[in-house]
Amino acid sequence: MAAPLALTDAEDPSFAELLALRPHLSLHAMDGLVMEEVPLARIAAEVGTPAWVYSAGALRRRARALKAALSGAGLAATIHFAMKCNDNLSVLKVLAAEGLGADVVSEGELRIARAAGIPGSAIVFSGVGKTATEIRHALEEDIFQINAESAEEIETISAIAVSLGRTARVALRVNPDVDAKTHAKITTGKSENKFGVHFDEAPAIYARMAALPGIAPVGIATHIGSQITAGMAAYRAAYARLAEMVRMLRAQGLPVERVDCGGGLGIPYRDEPAPTPESLAGAIRATLGDLDLPVMLEPGRWIAGPAGVLLAAVVLQKQGAAHRFVVVDAAMNDLVRPSMYEAWHGIVPLSAARAAAPLSPAEVVGPVCETGDTFARGRLLPHLAPGDAVAFLDAGAYGAVMSSTYNARPLAPEVLVDGARFAVVRERQTHDALLHGQRLPEWLVP
Ligand code: LLP
């Protein structure tokens, strides 16, 4: 994702190469691009575009692969899906049925997790600025663990827990000061980042947690960043520091029941090296394995990213002074990742005939009135006519959740595919809904 857009076209993977890595997608002569057993053109026709489409099969397969890697490494591990990357109720239901819990960062996410049937006992609450209301709500839901990120927050949690007559299970998020070598906007484990407590201060803060009423210290946590593809070195460095910390805390007679290893495992959007769940499990085993503690994981993107696409239709194709522009009906308000992080997303035509036609470079843009509303530059695509649909790949994580109604564009619907079935699992926002809640002050009403 940190890859610059300036790489030459020849380095981009072909449609076939992109699809080969995404087994829930395949291209058929008649049906075109198919997800599981459902032609995406059918969804585009029935539901309209833009639309998010998720593969239940891919979600299950990826959740299982992660579980198998962890148990294969001999780890006692629980997985808490980072629902900031996709908070769709049906997606959560699919993952909950696979035994995944949730990592939440707001009262809103906590409420959605509970609505999806995820028990409080499988929920961890992370975040650098939980409000008192959110902490109270989390304690009332008796969630598994709150990851505290500062000495200040610990005092607040203690006071609220005491006022409710409850005990908060709290892990301390430690900032290990390692560079995850990912995009600057999503690296979190360097000492200059806002996350967690400084490594050297952690033992004293942990001891304070043990001394405070209403708090049961249960362990330590870290999360060094997202879309980590540069190998396991940063993970190993961070987890080695956590192991050192656990030994230090134990030596002081402090209780440590578990370690939360965070999320961040990257995916190949274009041709990035793809770290495997096995290599992550191996890194955990090698660094934390001797401690004989259960571990927690908070993956988001690795599970949901490849499982989703954003469908869009071509509005028109126009020849500019310097480029061919393909203008689609999705925009930066839908999928913000390209404009926000210079992220590369595969773009595949739904029609097999189009996918097989001669390719030439195009700028793929949305209708929003900003030059930044650009999905791809110099992308090799066939001639595309108005109404032709395309799929933006790997849009299952940090896609719909980051969309907005900028330019008064209603939020796109979400669709779940499961085998030969599909269903709209979140309806398209209506234009009326955009006006909902707005009111005119009486002095503007004649
Ligand atoms: N745990 C914590 C505490 C986190 O902050 C995050 C992500 C995760 C787990 C899950 O990370 P993942 O496994 O998904 O990498 N909007 C950006 C990504 C932001 C990630 C924020 N934190 C993007 O579109 O690339």
Tab-separated table of C-alpha atoms and ligand atoms in Angstrom:
chain	number	residue	atom	x	y	z
A	1	MET	CA	0.000	0.000	0.000
A	2	ALA	CA	2.893	2.342	0.574
A	3	ALA	CA	3.889	1.691	-3.015
A	4	PRO	CA	4.124	4.835	-5.102
A	5	LEU	CA	1.803	5.192	-8.064
A	6	ALA	CA	4.771	5.969	-10.275
A	7	LEU	CA	5.765	2.357	-10.926
A	8	THR	CA	5.513	1.445	-14.568
A	9	ASP	CA	2.427	-0.272	-15.914
A	10	ALA	CA	4.391	-3.343	-16.873
A	11	GLU	CA	4.953	-4.102	-13.203
A	12	ASP	CA	1.253	-4.388	-12.465
A	13	PRO	CA	-0.119	-7.905	-12.193
A	14	SER	CA	-2.487	-9.053	-14.943
A	15	PHE	CA	-6.180	-9.760	-14.302
A	16	ALA	CA	-5.400	-13.488	-14.295
A	17	GLU	CA	-2.570	-13.039	-11.800
A	18	LEU	CA	-4.811	-11.004	-9.522
A	19	LEU	CA	-7.592	-13.583	-9.636
A	20	ALA	CA	-5.246	-16.535	-9.110
A	21	LEU	CA	-4.475	-15.220	-5.621
A	22	ARG	CA	-8.156	-14.728	-4.773
A	23	PRO	CA	-9.808	-18.145	-4.995
A	24	HIS	CA	-13.331	-16.861	-4.294
A	25	LEU	CA	-13.149	-14.895	-7.574
A	26	SER	CA	-12.986	-16.390	-11.052
A	27	LEU	CA	-13.561	-15.200	-14.588
A	28	HIS	CA	-15.971	-17.155	-16.794
A	29	ALA	CA	-16.572	-16.754	-20.510
A	30	MET	CA	-20.336	-16.295	-20.155
A	31	ASP	CA	-20.873	-15.114	-16.595
A	32	GLY	CA	-17.826	-12.883	-16.382
A	33	LEU	CA	-16.372	-12.233	-12.949
A	34	VAL	CA	-17.962	-14.596	-10.448
A	35	MET	CA	-17.716	-14.499	-6.647
A	36	GLU	CA	-18.136	-18.006	-5.260
A	37	GLU	CA	-21.039	-19.047	-7.510
A	38	VAL	CA	-22.646	-15.676	-8.108
A	39	PRO	CA	-21.892	-13.606	-11.224
A	40	LEU	CA	-21.057	-10.132	-9.971
A	41	ALA	CA	-22.824	-8.654	-13.006
A	42	ARG	CA	-26.047	-10.078	-11.600
A	43	ILE	CA	-25.500	-8.260	-8.334
A	44	ALA	CA	-24.619	-5.056	-10.184
A	45	ALA	CA	-27.836	-5.362	-12.205
A	46	GLU	CA	-30.107	-6.189	-9.278
A	47	VAL	CA	-28.590	-4.055	-6.552
A	48	GLY	CA	-27.069	-1.264	-8.622
A	49	THR	CA	-23.659	0.348	-8.312
A	50	PRO	CA	-21.625	1.308	-6.436
A	51	ALA	CA	-22.007	-1.687	-4.121
A	52	TRP	CA	-19.772	-3.569	-1.697
A	53	VAL	CA	-19.829	-7.352	-2.019
A	54	TYR	CA	-18.342	-9.764	0.526
A	55	SER	CA	-17.660	-13.476	0.171
A	56	ALA	CA	-18.772	-15.446	3.225
A	57	GLY	CA	-16.695	-18.376	1.992
A	58	ALA	CA	-13.530	-16.294	1.847
A	59	LEU	CA	-14.189	-14.904	5.337
A	60	ARG	CA	-14.604	-18.428	6.710
A	61	ARG	CA	-11.596	-19.786	4.866
A	62	ARG	CA	-9.348	-17.007	6.073
A	63	ALA	CA	-10.576	-17.219	9.669
A	64	ARG	CA	-9.921	-20.963	9.605
A	65	ALA	CA	-6.474	-20.541	8.080
A	66	LEU	CA	-5.516	-18.149	10.845
A	67	LYS	CA	-6.852	-20.440	13.563
A	68	ALA	CA	-5.049	-23.424	12.032
A	69	ALA	CA	-1.754	-21.509	11.873
A	70	LEU	CA	-2.005	-20.547	15.542
A	71	SER	CA	-2.926	-23.997	16.765
A	72	GLY	CA	-0.366	-25.528	14.405
A	73	ALA	CA	2.295	-23.514	16.217
A	74	GLY	CA	1.041	-24.935	19.500
A	75	LEU	CA	-0.346	-21.612	20.688
A	76	ALA	CA	-3.380	-21.194	22.908
A	77	ALA	CA	-4.812	-18.205	21.091
A	78	THR	CA	-8.054	-16.292	20.718
A	79	ILE	CA	-8.801	-14.158	17.685
A	80	HIS	CA	-10.597	-10.854	18.106
A	81	PHE	CA	-11.595	-9.471	14.704
A	82	ALA	CA	-10.662	-5.787	14.446
A	83	MET	CA	-14.103	-4.636	13.414
A	84	LYS	CA	-12.891	-1.145	12.587
A	85	CYS	CA	-12.035	-2.676	9.212
A	86	ASN	CA	-15.535	-4.012	8.570
A	87	ASP	CA	-18.434	-3.624	10.969
A	88	ASN	CA	-21.142	-5.173	8.843
A	89	LEU	CA	-23.470	-7.249	11.023
A	90	SER	CA	-23.580	-10.193	8.622
A	91	VAL	CA	-19.803	-10.254	8.224
A	92	LEU	CA	-19.500	-10.324	12.002
A	93	LYS	CA	-22.076	-13.129	12.224
A	94	VAL	CA	-20.075	-15.227	9.767
A	95	LEU	CA	-16.885	-14.654	11.754
A	96	ALA	CA	-18.579	-15.190	15.123
A	97	ALA	CA	-19.785	-18.572	13.876
A	98	GLU	CA	-16.104	-19.378	13.271
A	99	GLY	CA	-15.430	-18.631	16.925
A	100	LEU	CA	-13.921	-15.186	16.488
A	101	GLY	CA	-14.461	-12.461	19.039
A	102	ALA	CA	-14.177	-8.738	18.402
A	103	ASP	CA	-11.666	-5.970	18.930
A	104	VAL	CA	-13.674	-2.760	19.290
A	105	VAL	CA	-12.611	0.864	19.510
A	106	SER	CA	-15.861	2.652	20.286
A	107	GLU	CA	-19.200	2.221	21.996
A	108	GLY	CA	-20.693	2.020	18.508
A	109	GLU	CA	-18.557	-0.960	17.579
A	110	LEU	CA	-19.237	-2.606	20.932
A	111	ARG	CA	-22.968	-2.290	20.351
A	112	ILE	CA	-22.710	-3.710	16.810
A	113	ALA	CA	-20.579	-6.621	18.065
A	114	ARG	CA	-23.212	-7.427	20.685
A	115	ALA	CA	-25.978	-7.108	18.069
A	116	ALA	CA	-24.082	-9.660	15.966
A	117	GLY	CA	-24.261	-12.049	18.906
A	118	ILE	CA	-20.621	-11.750	19.977
A	119	PRO	CA	-20.611	-12.192	23.758
A	120	GLY	CA	-18.965	-9.618	26.001
A	121	SER	CA	-16.601	-12.377	27.086
A	122	ALA	CA	-15.058	-12.358	23.567
A	123	ILE	CA	-14.655	-8.580	23.247
A	124	VAL	CA	-11.559	-6.474	23.790
A	125	PHE	CA	-11.756	-2.673	23.779
A	126	SER	CA	-8.703	-0.842	22.364
A	127	GLY	CA	-8.171	2.828	21.680
A	128	VAL	CA	-6.212	5.809	22.852
A	129	GLY	CA	-9.162	7.965	23.855
A	130	LYS	CA	-12.011	5.954	25.315
A	131	THR	CA	-14.530	8.281	26.933
A	132	ALA	CA	-15.942	7.744	30.411
A	133	THR	CA	-19.264	6.819	28.814
A	134	GLU	CA	-17.560	4.186	26.690
A	135	ILE	CA	-15.648	2.728	29.632
A	136	ARG	CA	-18.854	2.573	31.668
A	137	HIS	CA	-20.643	0.841	28.820
A	138	ALA	CA	-17.803	-1.669	28.415
A	139	LEU	CA	-17.900	-2.495	32.122
A	140	GLU	CA	-21.670	-2.890	32.066
A	141	GLU	CA	-21.248	-5.347	29.189
A	142	ASP	CA	-18.605	-7.123	31.315
A	143	ILE	CA	-16.252	-7.404	28.347
A	144	PHE	CA	-13.229	-9.683	28.349
A	145	GLN	CA	-10.591	-6.978	28.444
A	146	ILE	CA	-9.955	-3.263	28.182
A	147	ASN	CA	-6.590	-2.317	26.691
A	148	ALA	CA	-5.496	0.777	28.581
A	149	GLU	CA	-3.189	3.170	26.800
A	150	SER	CA	-2.087	5.612	29.497
A	151	ALA	CA	-1.575	6.104	33.216
A	152	GLU	CA	-4.351	8.689	33.077
A	153	GLU	CA	-6.823	6.266	31.560
A	154	ILE	CA	-6.127	3.698	34.269
A	155	GLU	CA	-7.196	6.123	36.981
A	156	THR	CA	-10.428	6.780	35.062
A	157	ILE	CA	-11.145	3.078	34.579
A	158	SER	CA	-10.554	2.436	38.276
A	159	ALA	CA	-12.886	5.229	39.363
A	160	ILE	CA	-15.662	4.111	37.017
A	161	ALA	CA	-15.294	0.439	37.964
A	162	VAL	CA	-15.485	1.315	41.670
A	163	SER	CA	-18.580	3.448	41.098
A	164	LEU	CA	-20.243	0.524	39.330
A	165	GLY	CA	-19.088	-2.026	41.908
A	166	ARG	CA	-17.245	-3.951	39.190
A	167	THR	CA	-13.733	-5.113	38.479
A	168	ALA	CA	-12.272	-4.170	35.111
A	169	ARG	CA	-9.945	-6.670	33.451
A	170	VAL	CA	-7.283	-4.384	32.045
A	171	ALA	CA	-4.282	-5.044	29.833
A	172	LEU	CA	-1.654	-2.365	29.398
A	173	ARG	CA	-0.791	-1.411	25.829
A	174	VAL	CA	2.943	-1.056	25.592
A	175	ASN	CA	4.604	0.948	22.849
A	176	PRO	CA	7.614	-1.196	21.914
A	177	ASP	CA	9.258	1.510	19.777
A	178	VAL	CA	9.707	-0.602	16.681
A	179	ASP	CA	9.229	0.483	13.097
A	180	ALA	CA	6.726	-1.754	11.312
A	181	LYS	CA	7.939	-0.393	7.956
A	182	THR	CA	4.482	0.407	6.667
A	183	HIS	CA	2.741	3.603	5.519
A	184	ALA	CA	3.419	6.453	7.960
A	185	LYS	CA	-0.300	7.025	8.495
A	186	ILE	CA	-0.824	3.513	9.857
A	187	THR	CA	2.335	2.786	11.796
A	188	THR	CA	1.576	2.753	15.511
A	189	GLY	CA	4.452	1.184	17.442
A	190	LYS	CA	7.088	3.893	17.300
A	191	SER	CA	7.727	5.912	20.427
A	192	GLU	CA	6.650	9.123	18.712
A	193	ASN	CA	3.213	7.629	17.938
A	194	LYS	CA	0.284	8.373	20.242
A	195	PHE	CA	-0.359	4.738	21.131
A	196	GLY	CA	0.337	2.866	24.345
A	197	VAL	CA	2.684	3.681	27.204
A	198	HIS	CA	6.425	4.051	26.923
A	199	PHE	CA	8.230	0.753	27.459
A	200	ASP	CA	10.300	2.027	30.384
A	201	GLU	CA	7.271	3.412	32.171
A	202	ALA	CA	5.151	0.300	31.754
A	203	PRO	CA	6.278	-1.631	34.873
A	204	ALA	CA	5.417	1.237	37.215
A	205	ILE	CA	2.062	1.791	35.519
A	206	TYR	CA	1.319	-1.928	35.662
A	207	ALA	CA	2.148	-1.964	39.378
A	208	ARG	CA	-0.188	0.988	39.836
A	209	MET	CA	-2.914	-0.996	38.052
A	210	ALA	CA	-2.453	-3.826	40.527
A	211	ALA	CA	-2.716	-1.421	43.434
A	212	LEU	CA	-5.824	0.414	42.256
A	213	PRO	CA	-9.300	-0.702	43.329
A	214	GLY	CA	-11.625	-1.928	40.607
A	215	ILE	CA	-8.815	-3.092	38.312
A	216	ALA	CA	-7.533	-6.598	37.689
A	217	PRO	CA	-4.359	-6.375	35.608
A	218	VAL	CA	-4.535	-9.257	33.141
A	219	GLY	CA	-1.622	-8.699	30.821
A	220	ILE	CA	0.043	-6.552	28.228
A	221	ALA	CA	-0.827	-5.661	24.659
A	222	THR	CA	0.766	-4.122	21.625
A	223	HIS	CA	-0.097	-3.250	18.030
A	224	ILE	CA	2.718	-1.962	15.883
A	225	GLY	CA	0.875	-0.998	12.724
A	226	SER	CA	-1.232	-2.162	9.834
A	227	GLN	CA	-0.561	-3.636	6.361
A	228	ILE	CA	2.742	-5.080	7.542
A	229	THR	CA	4.366	-6.870	4.603
A	230	ALA	CA	8.057	-6.318	5.314
A	231	GLY	CA	8.561	-9.702	6.959
A	232	MET	CA	8.427	-10.743	10.572
A	233	ALA	CA	11.384	-8.740	11.878
A	234	ALA	CA	9.276	-5.933	13.351
A	235	TYR	CA	6.801	-8.366	14.881
A	236	ARG	CA	9.615	-10.380	16.390
A	237	ALA	CA	11.264	-7.285	17.794
A	238	ALA	CA	8.006	-6.102	19.343
A	239	TYR	CA	7.053	-9.490	20.784
A	240	ALA	CA	10.559	-10.027	22.155
A	241	ARG	CA	10.144	-6.771	24.050
A	242	LEU	CA	6.758	-7.944	25.334
A	243	ALA	CA	8.344	-11.188	26.537
A	244	GLU	CA	11.010	-9.171	28.326
A	245	MET	CA	8.267	-7.084	29.918
A	246	VAL	CA	6.299	-10.140	31.061
A	247	ARG	CA	9.411	-11.518	32.756
A	248	MET	CA	10.043	-8.186	34.443
A	249	LEU	CA	6.477	-7.927	35.712
A	250	ARG	CA	6.490	-11.484	36.960
A	251	ALA	CA	9.777	-10.872	38.747
A	252	GLN	CA	8.021	-8.072	40.602
A	253	GLY	CA	5.313	-10.509	41.642
A	254	LEU	CA	2.722	-8.949	39.360
A	255	PRO	CA	0.110	-11.166	37.689
A	256	VAL	CA	0.276	-11.571	33.899
A	257	GLU	CA	-2.344	-13.872	32.454
A	258	ARG	CA	-2.102	-13.197	28.729
A	259	VAL	CA	-0.499	-11.202	25.940
A	260	ASP	CA	-2.415	-9.375	23.223
A	261	CYS	CA	-0.320	-9.422	20.039
A	262	GLY	CA	-2.445	-6.918	18.101
A	263	GLY	CA	-3.171	-7.083	14.374
A	264	GLY	CA	-1.476	-5.724	11.291
A	265	LEU	CA	-0.757	-8.732	9.091
A	266	GLY	CA	-0.568	-7.368	5.556
A	267	ILE	CA	-2.088	-8.619	2.315
A	268	PRO	CA	-0.849	-8.414	-1.270
A	269	TYR	CA	-2.947	-5.686	-2.907
A	270	ARG	CA	-0.689	-5.615	-5.948
A	271	ASP	CA	2.463	-7.692	-5.656
A	272	GLU	CA	3.630	-7.005	-2.139
A	273	PRO	CA	5.317	-9.881	-0.340
A	274	ALA	CA	2.563	-11.725	1.483
A	275	PRO	CA	3.437	-12.724	5.020
A	276	THR	CA	1.602	-15.887	6.001
A	277	PRO	CA	-0.354	-16.554	9.186
A	278	GLU	CA	2.113	-19.390	9.765
A	279	SER	CA	5.024	-16.961	9.816
A	280	LEU	CA	3.183	-14.715	12.274
A	281	ALA	CA	2.321	-17.708	14.471
A	282	GLY	CA	5.966	-18.770	14.268
A	283	ALA	CA	7.137	-15.314	15.340
A	284	ILE	CA	4.786	-15.408	18.333
A	285	ARG	CA	5.886	-18.922	19.239
A	286	ALA	CA	9.579	-18.029	18.999
A	287	THR	CA	9.319	-14.940	21.164
A	288	LEU	CA	6.458	-15.521	23.589
A	289	GLY	CA	6.164	-19.319	23.459
A	290	ASP	CA	8.290	-19.995	26.540
A	291	LEU	CA	6.065	-17.925	28.782
A	292	ASP	CA	3.279	-20.481	28.671
A	293	LEU	CA	0.592	-17.830	28.342
A	294	PRO	CA	-2.469	-17.646	26.112
A	295	VAL	CA	-2.176	-15.022	23.418
A	296	MET	CA	-4.738	-12.833	21.689
A	297	LEU	CA	-4.693	-11.550	18.137
A	298	GLU	CA	-6.575	-8.567	16.677
A	299	PRO	CA	-6.433	-9.055	12.915
A	300	GLY	CA	-8.719	-7.085	10.642
A	301	ARG	CA	-7.448	-6.600	7.103
A	302	TRP	CA	-5.934	-10.071	6.664
A	303	ILE	CA	-9.319	-11.681	7.288
A	304	ALA	CA	-11.698	-9.296	5.561
A	305	GLY	CA	-9.663	-7.355	2.977
A	306	PRO	CA	-9.426	-9.921	0.195
A	307	ALA	CA	-12.977	-11.143	0.895
A	308	GLY	CA	-14.635	-8.014	-0.489
A	309	VAL	CA	-14.932	-6.034	-3.702
A	310	LEU	CA	-16.447	-2.690	-4.582
A	311	LEU	CA	-18.535	-2.835	-7.739
A	312	ALA	CA	-18.724	0.287	-9.850
A	313	ALA	CA	-20.089	1.096	-13.284
A	314	VAL	CA	-18.424	3.222	-15.888
A	315	VAL	CA	-20.224	6.539	-16.345
A	316	LEU	CA	-18.171	7.529	-19.355
A	317	GLN	CA	-14.766	7.323	-20.847
A	318	LYS	CA	-13.162	10.531	-22.082
A	319	GLN	CA	-9.908	11.435	-23.707
A	320	GLY	CA	-8.161	14.249	-21.862
A	321	ALA	CA	-5.152	16.214	-23.092
A	322	ALA	CA	-2.727	13.806	-21.478
A	323	HIS	CA	-4.708	10.744	-20.478
A	324	ARG	CA	-7.652	8.522	-21.137
A	325	PHE	CA	-10.036	8.944	-18.206
A	326	VAL	CA	-12.391	6.206	-17.110
A	327	VAL	CA	-15.005	7.890	-14.919
A	328	VAL	CA	-16.831	5.441	-12.654
A	329	ASP	CA	-19.820	5.875	-10.376
A	330	ALA	CA	-17.838	5.054	-7.226
A	331	ALA	CA	-15.682	7.761	-5.719
A	332	MET	CA	-13.296	8.646	-2.931
A	333	ASN	CA	-16.274	8.970	-0.614
A	334	ASP	CA	-16.822	5.229	-1.109
A	335	LEU	CA	-13.298	3.805	-1.230
A	336	VAL	CA	-10.973	6.422	0.237
A	337	ARG	CA	-7.817	4.300	0.442
A	338	PRO	CA	-6.280	5.322	-2.901
A	339	SER	CA	-6.635	9.042	-2.222
A	340	MET	CA	-5.754	8.756	1.464
A	341	TYR	CA	-2.791	6.375	1.361
A	342	GLU	CA	-1.891	6.160	-2.344
A	343	ALA	CA	-3.165	2.596	-2.041
A	344	TRP	CA	-3.202	0.319	-5.086
A	345	HIS	CA	-6.351	-1.753	-5.612
A	346	GLY	CA	-6.782	-4.223	-8.448
A	347	ILE	CA	-9.482	-3.176	-10.928
A	348	VAL	CA	-11.001	-5.989	-12.973
A	349	PRO	CA	-13.783	-5.664	-15.579
A	350	LEU	CA	-16.796	-7.862	-14.864
A	351	SER	CA	-17.104	-8.882	-18.507
A	352	ALA	CA	-14.786	-11.663	-19.693
A	353	ALA	CA	-14.786	-10.158	-23.195
A	354	ARG	CA	-13.634	-6.807	-21.829
A	355	ALA	CA	-11.015	-8.513	-19.663
A	356	ALA	CA	-9.601	-10.207	-22.772
A	357	ALA	CA	-9.601	-7.073	-24.947
A	358	PRO	CA	-6.453	-5.028	-25.727
A	359	LEU	CA	-5.223	-2.914	-22.831
A	360	SER	CA	-4.032	0.661	-22.674
A	361	PRO	CA	-3.272	2.984	-19.763
A	362	ALA	CA	-6.142	4.834	-18.122
A	363	GLU	CA	-6.746	7.128	-15.205
A	364	VAL	CA	-9.605	5.650	-13.205
A	365	VAL	CA	-11.440	8.439	-11.430
A	366	GLY	CA	-14.663	9.109	-9.561
A	367	PRO	CA	-17.116	11.961	-10.053
A	368	VAL	CA	-16.158	13.896	-6.905
A	369	CYS	CA	-14.854	17.399	-7.520
A	370	GLU	CA	-11.291	16.797	-6.401
A	371	THR	CA	-8.274	15.674	-8.371
A	372	GLY	CA	-7.542	13.376	-5.428
A	373	ASP	CA	-10.638	11.414	-6.386
A	374	THR	CA	-8.412	9.110	-8.401
A	375	PHE	CA	-8.429	5.338	-7.978
A	376	ALA	CA	-5.563	4.500	-10.299
A	377	ARG	CA	-3.113	6.182	-12.635
A	378	GLY	CA	-1.764	4.660	-15.817
A	379	ARG	CA	-3.693	1.464	-15.165
A	380	LEU	CA	-3.818	-0.980	-18.056
A	381	LEU	CA	-7.473	-1.459	-18.879
A	382	PRO	CA	-9.514	-2.296	-21.976
A	383	HIS	CA	-11.771	0.206	-23.695
A	384	LEU	CA	-14.753	0.582	-21.370
A	385	ALA	CA	-18.185	1.822	-22.398
A	386	PRO	CA	-20.818	3.517	-20.233
A	387	GLY	CA	-22.518	0.868	-18.110
A	388	ASP	CA	-19.580	-1.549	-18.138
A	389	ALA	CA	-18.927	-2.622	-14.585
A	390	VAL	CA	-15.629	-3.164	-12.799
A	391	ALA	CA	-14.654	-4.630	-9.441
A	392	PHE	CA	-12.179	-2.929	-7.135
A	393	LEU	CA	-10.449	-5.797	-5.370
A	394	ASP	CA	-9.531	-6.204	-1.705
A	395	ALA	CA	-12.180	-3.755	-0.588
A	396	GLY	CA	-13.459	-5.885	2.298
A	397	ALA	CA	-11.350	-4.075	4.889
A	398	TYR	CA	-11.268	-0.304	5.456
A	399	GLY	CA	-13.728	0.085	2.594
A	400	ALA	CA	-17.373	0.679	3.535
A	401	VAL	CA	-16.426	1.640	7.093
A	402	MET	CA	-14.363	4.582	5.880
A	403	SER	CA	-16.903	5.885	3.405
A	404	SER	CA	-18.694	9.187	3.765
A	405	THR	CA	-21.512	11.045	2.083
A	406	TYR	CA	-19.180	13.712	0.659
A	407	ASN	CA	-20.806	15.436	-2.331
A	408	ALA	CA	-24.161	14.249	-0.885
A	409	ARG	CA	-23.542	10.789	-2.259
A	410	PRO	CA	-25.615	8.184	-0.397
A	411	LEU	CA	-23.676	5.329	1.236
A	412	ALA	CA	-23.429	2.307	-1.054
A	413	PRO	CA	-25.185	-0.934	-0.094
A	414	GLU	CA	-23.418	-4.046	1.191
A	415	VAL	CA	-24.082	-7.518	-0.186
A	416	LEU	CA	-23.107	-10.926	1.191
A	417	VAL	CA	-22.424	-13.819	-1.171
A	418	ASP	CA	-22.538	-17.331	0.269
A	419	GLY	CA	-22.188	-20.130	-2.268
A	420	ALA	CA	-24.887	-19.637	-4.873
A	421	ARG	CA	-26.851	-17.209	-2.693
A	422	PHE	CA	-26.545	-13.510	-2.181
A	423	ALA	CA	-28.419	-10.978	-0.102
A	424	VAL	CA	-28.316	-7.247	0.438
A	425	VAL	CA	-27.118	-7.020	4.035
A	426	ARG	CA	-27.159	-3.251	4.228
A	427	GLU	CA	-29.410	-1.277	1.987
A	428	ARG	CA	-28.323	1.657	-0.108
A	429	GLN	CA	-28.797	4.900	1.781
A	430	THR	CA	-31.635	6.933	0.354
A	431	HIS	CA	-31.512	10.573	-0.672
A	432	ASP	CA	-34.189	11.198	1.963
A	433	ALA	CA	-31.876	9.725	4.572
A	434	LEU	CA	-29.279	12.342	3.666
A	435	LEU	CA	-31.772	15.029	4.697
A	436	HIS	CA	-32.811	13.142	7.804
A	437	GLY	CA	-32.009	14.965	11.008
A	438	GLN	CA	-31.412	18.292	9.324
A	439	ARG	CA	-33.660	21.089	10.497
A	440	LEU	CA	-33.977	24.735	9.662
A	441	PRO	CA	-33.814	27.303	12.467
A	442	GLU	CA	-37.100	29.189	12.737
A	443	TRP	CA	-35.502	32.444	11.505
A	444	LEU	CA	-34.788	30.898	8.118
A	445	VAL	CA	-38.333	29.678	7.660
A	446	PRO	CA	-40.518	32.384	6.084
B	1	LLP	N1	-5.614	-3.588	16.703
B	1	LLP	C1	-5.457	-2.255	16.829
B	1	LLP	C2	-5.233	-1.696	18.154
B	1	LLP	C3	-5.485	-1.437	15.691
B	1	LLP	O1	-5.311	-0.133	15.820
B	1	LLP	C4	-5.716	-2.007	14.414
B	1	LLP	C5	-5.776	-1.180	13.206
B	1	LLP	C6	-5.903	-3.403	14.341
B	1	LLP	C7	-5.828	-4.161	15.505
B	1	LLP	C8	-6.161	-4.111	13.057
B	1	LLP	O2	-5.140	-3.961	12.140
B	1	LLP	P1	-5.163	-4.808	10.792
B	1	LLP	O3	-5.026	-6.272	11.152
B	1	LLP	O4	-6.453	-4.555	10.101
B	1	LLP	O5	-4.012	-4.295	10.037
B	1	LLP	N2	-7.448	2.600	7.447
B	1	LLP	C9	-6.145	2.017	7.230
B	1	LLP	C10	-5.791	1.006	8.295
B	1	LLP	C11	-5.890	1.521	9.714
B	1	LLP	C12	-5.532	0.519	10.758
B	1	LLP	C13	-5.862	1.016	12.128
B	1	LLP	N3	-5.642	0.092	13.203
B	1	LLP	C14	-6.087	1.425	5.831
B	1	LLP	O6	-7.066	1.523	5.105
B	1	LLP	O7	-5.060	0.894	5.436
